[in-house]
Amino acid sequence: MYLVTKLHYHKQRRLLDVHFDNGELHSFSSEFLRTHSPSAEVQGHGHKHSLEPTSLILNKQHVNIERIEPVGHYAARLVFDDGHNSGLFSWQYFHALAKEHETLQAAYVKRVNDMGHIPIKFTP
């Protein structure tokens, strides 16, 4: 079980720092979190056994996190400035994203490029 002890958002850099109780620190761009939201809009409906999104969410390079709302002692709701707010980011989900960050990021960029969209660059 992973516990998050602190969430800190750097608005100018659009980075969310996630601090875990075991001392780990992981940083995620707001774009990555928006395109990998655990919401039904991004992940699809029903049971899913992969962190890779079902839906391809595009043009979120400039999205910001407006608010971070605690949900009990197990998750946070990220409210994005594009109106998206339906994904609950559990501590376990944050940790899974951290573990697979590079693979997920590369797969997303490949999907975007395969669709013929302008290549994107996630900024750390």
XYZ file of C-alpha atoms in Angstrom:
124
model
C 0.000 0.000 0.000
C 1.402 3.343 -1.046
C 0.473 6.538 0.764
C 0.876 10.042 -0.601
C 2.091 12.506 1.999
C 2.150 15.658 -0.145
C 0.975 16.962 -3.500
C 2.589 20.157 -4.745
C 1.691 21.812 -8.043
C 4.111 24.133 -9.839
C 1.748 26.231 -11.947
C 4.323 27.942 -14.188
C 6.031 24.657 -15.034
C 2.724 22.704 -15.063
C 4.232 19.964 -12.883
C 2.678 18.047 -10.005
C 5.077 16.643 -7.421
C 3.757 13.554 -5.666
C 5.534 12.658 -2.411
C 5.087 9.122 -1.032
C 5.523 7.970 2.545
C 8.501 5.786 1.565
C 10.445 8.888 0.474
C 9.790 8.555 -3.256
C 9.087 11.746 -5.196
C 7.593 11.636 -8.688
C 6.783 14.592 -10.910
C 4.103 14.528 -13.594
C 3.230 17.147 -16.183
C -0.360 18.316 -16.100
C -0.601 17.214 -19.746
C 0.417 13.654 -18.839
C -2.063 13.522 -15.964
C -4.875 14.921 -18.113
C -4.235 12.439 -20.931
C -3.893 9.544 -18.456
C -6.779 10.441 -16.160
C -8.461 7.448 -14.516
C -11.837 8.837 -15.625
C -14.292 6.916 -17.799
C -13.827 9.596 -20.500
C -10.169 8.646 -20.876
C -10.066 5.018 -19.736
C -13.371 3.906 -21.217
C -16.221 2.280 -19.331
C -16.023 -1.089 -17.628
C -13.113 -3.060 -16.263
C -9.666 -2.226 -17.547
C -6.420 -3.959 -16.690
C -4.034 -1.512 -18.337
C -2.854 1.988 -17.498
C -2.799 2.909 -21.186
C -5.787 5.116 -22.017
C -8.529 3.849 -24.296
C -9.368 7.323 -25.594
C -6.788 9.478 -27.304
C -7.030 12.912 -25.672
C -5.349 15.563 -27.802
C -4.167 19.161 -27.548
C -3.583 19.297 -23.802
C -0.066 20.754 -23.956
C -1.186 23.919 -22.179
C -3.660 22.461 -19.692
C -3.221 23.474 -16.067
C -4.461 22.012 -12.829
C -6.760 24.585 -11.221
C -7.423 22.744 -7.969
C -6.498 19.616 -6.097
C -9.305 18.275 -3.934
C -8.691 15.575 -1.325
C -10.938 12.503 -1.483
C -10.780 10.764 1.872
C -7.312 9.518 2.767
C -6.804 7.579 -0.448
C -7.100 9.866 -3.487
C -7.255 13.339 -4.994
C -9.517 14.862 -7.609
C -7.571 16.991 -10.055
C -9.603 19.836 -11.536
C -8.134 20.902 -14.873
C -8.703 24.284 -16.505
C -10.310 22.610 -19.538
C -13.200 21.585 -17.266
C -12.159 17.959 -16.747
C -12.615 16.897 -13.111
C -14.046 13.383 -13.111
C -10.917 11.321 -12.506
C -10.042 10.227 -8.978
C -6.298 9.754 -8.719
C -5.811 7.202 -5.940
C -2.441 6.875 -4.268
C -2.120 3.447 -5.906
C -2.885 4.935 -9.334
C -0.257 7.674 -8.850
C 2.289 5.014 -7.917
C 1.382 2.855 -10.915
C 1.730 5.891 -13.203
C 5.140 6.619 -11.698
C 6.290 3.044 -12.224
C 5.191 3.013 -15.879
C 5.687 6.710 -16.672
C 8.251 6.395 -19.470
C 6.457 3.501 -21.177
C 3.062 5.225 -20.991
C 4.467 8.512 -22.235
C 6.201 6.842 -25.202
C 3.057 4.862 -26.097
C 0.930 8.011 -25.989
C 3.313 9.974 -28.214
C 3.360 7.052 -30.674
C -0.452 6.950 -30.804
C -0.593 10.699 -31.429
C 1.990 10.452 -34.200
C 0.276 7.392 -35.727
C -2.955 9.402 -35.947
C -1.091 12.003 -38.018
C -1.163 14.750 -35.424
C 1.702 17.105 -34.771
C 4.303 15.351 -32.610
C 4.002 16.375 -28.982
C 6.626 16.827 -26.349
C 5.947 16.248 -22.686
C 7.920 18.658 -20.564
C 9.347 17.466 -17.245
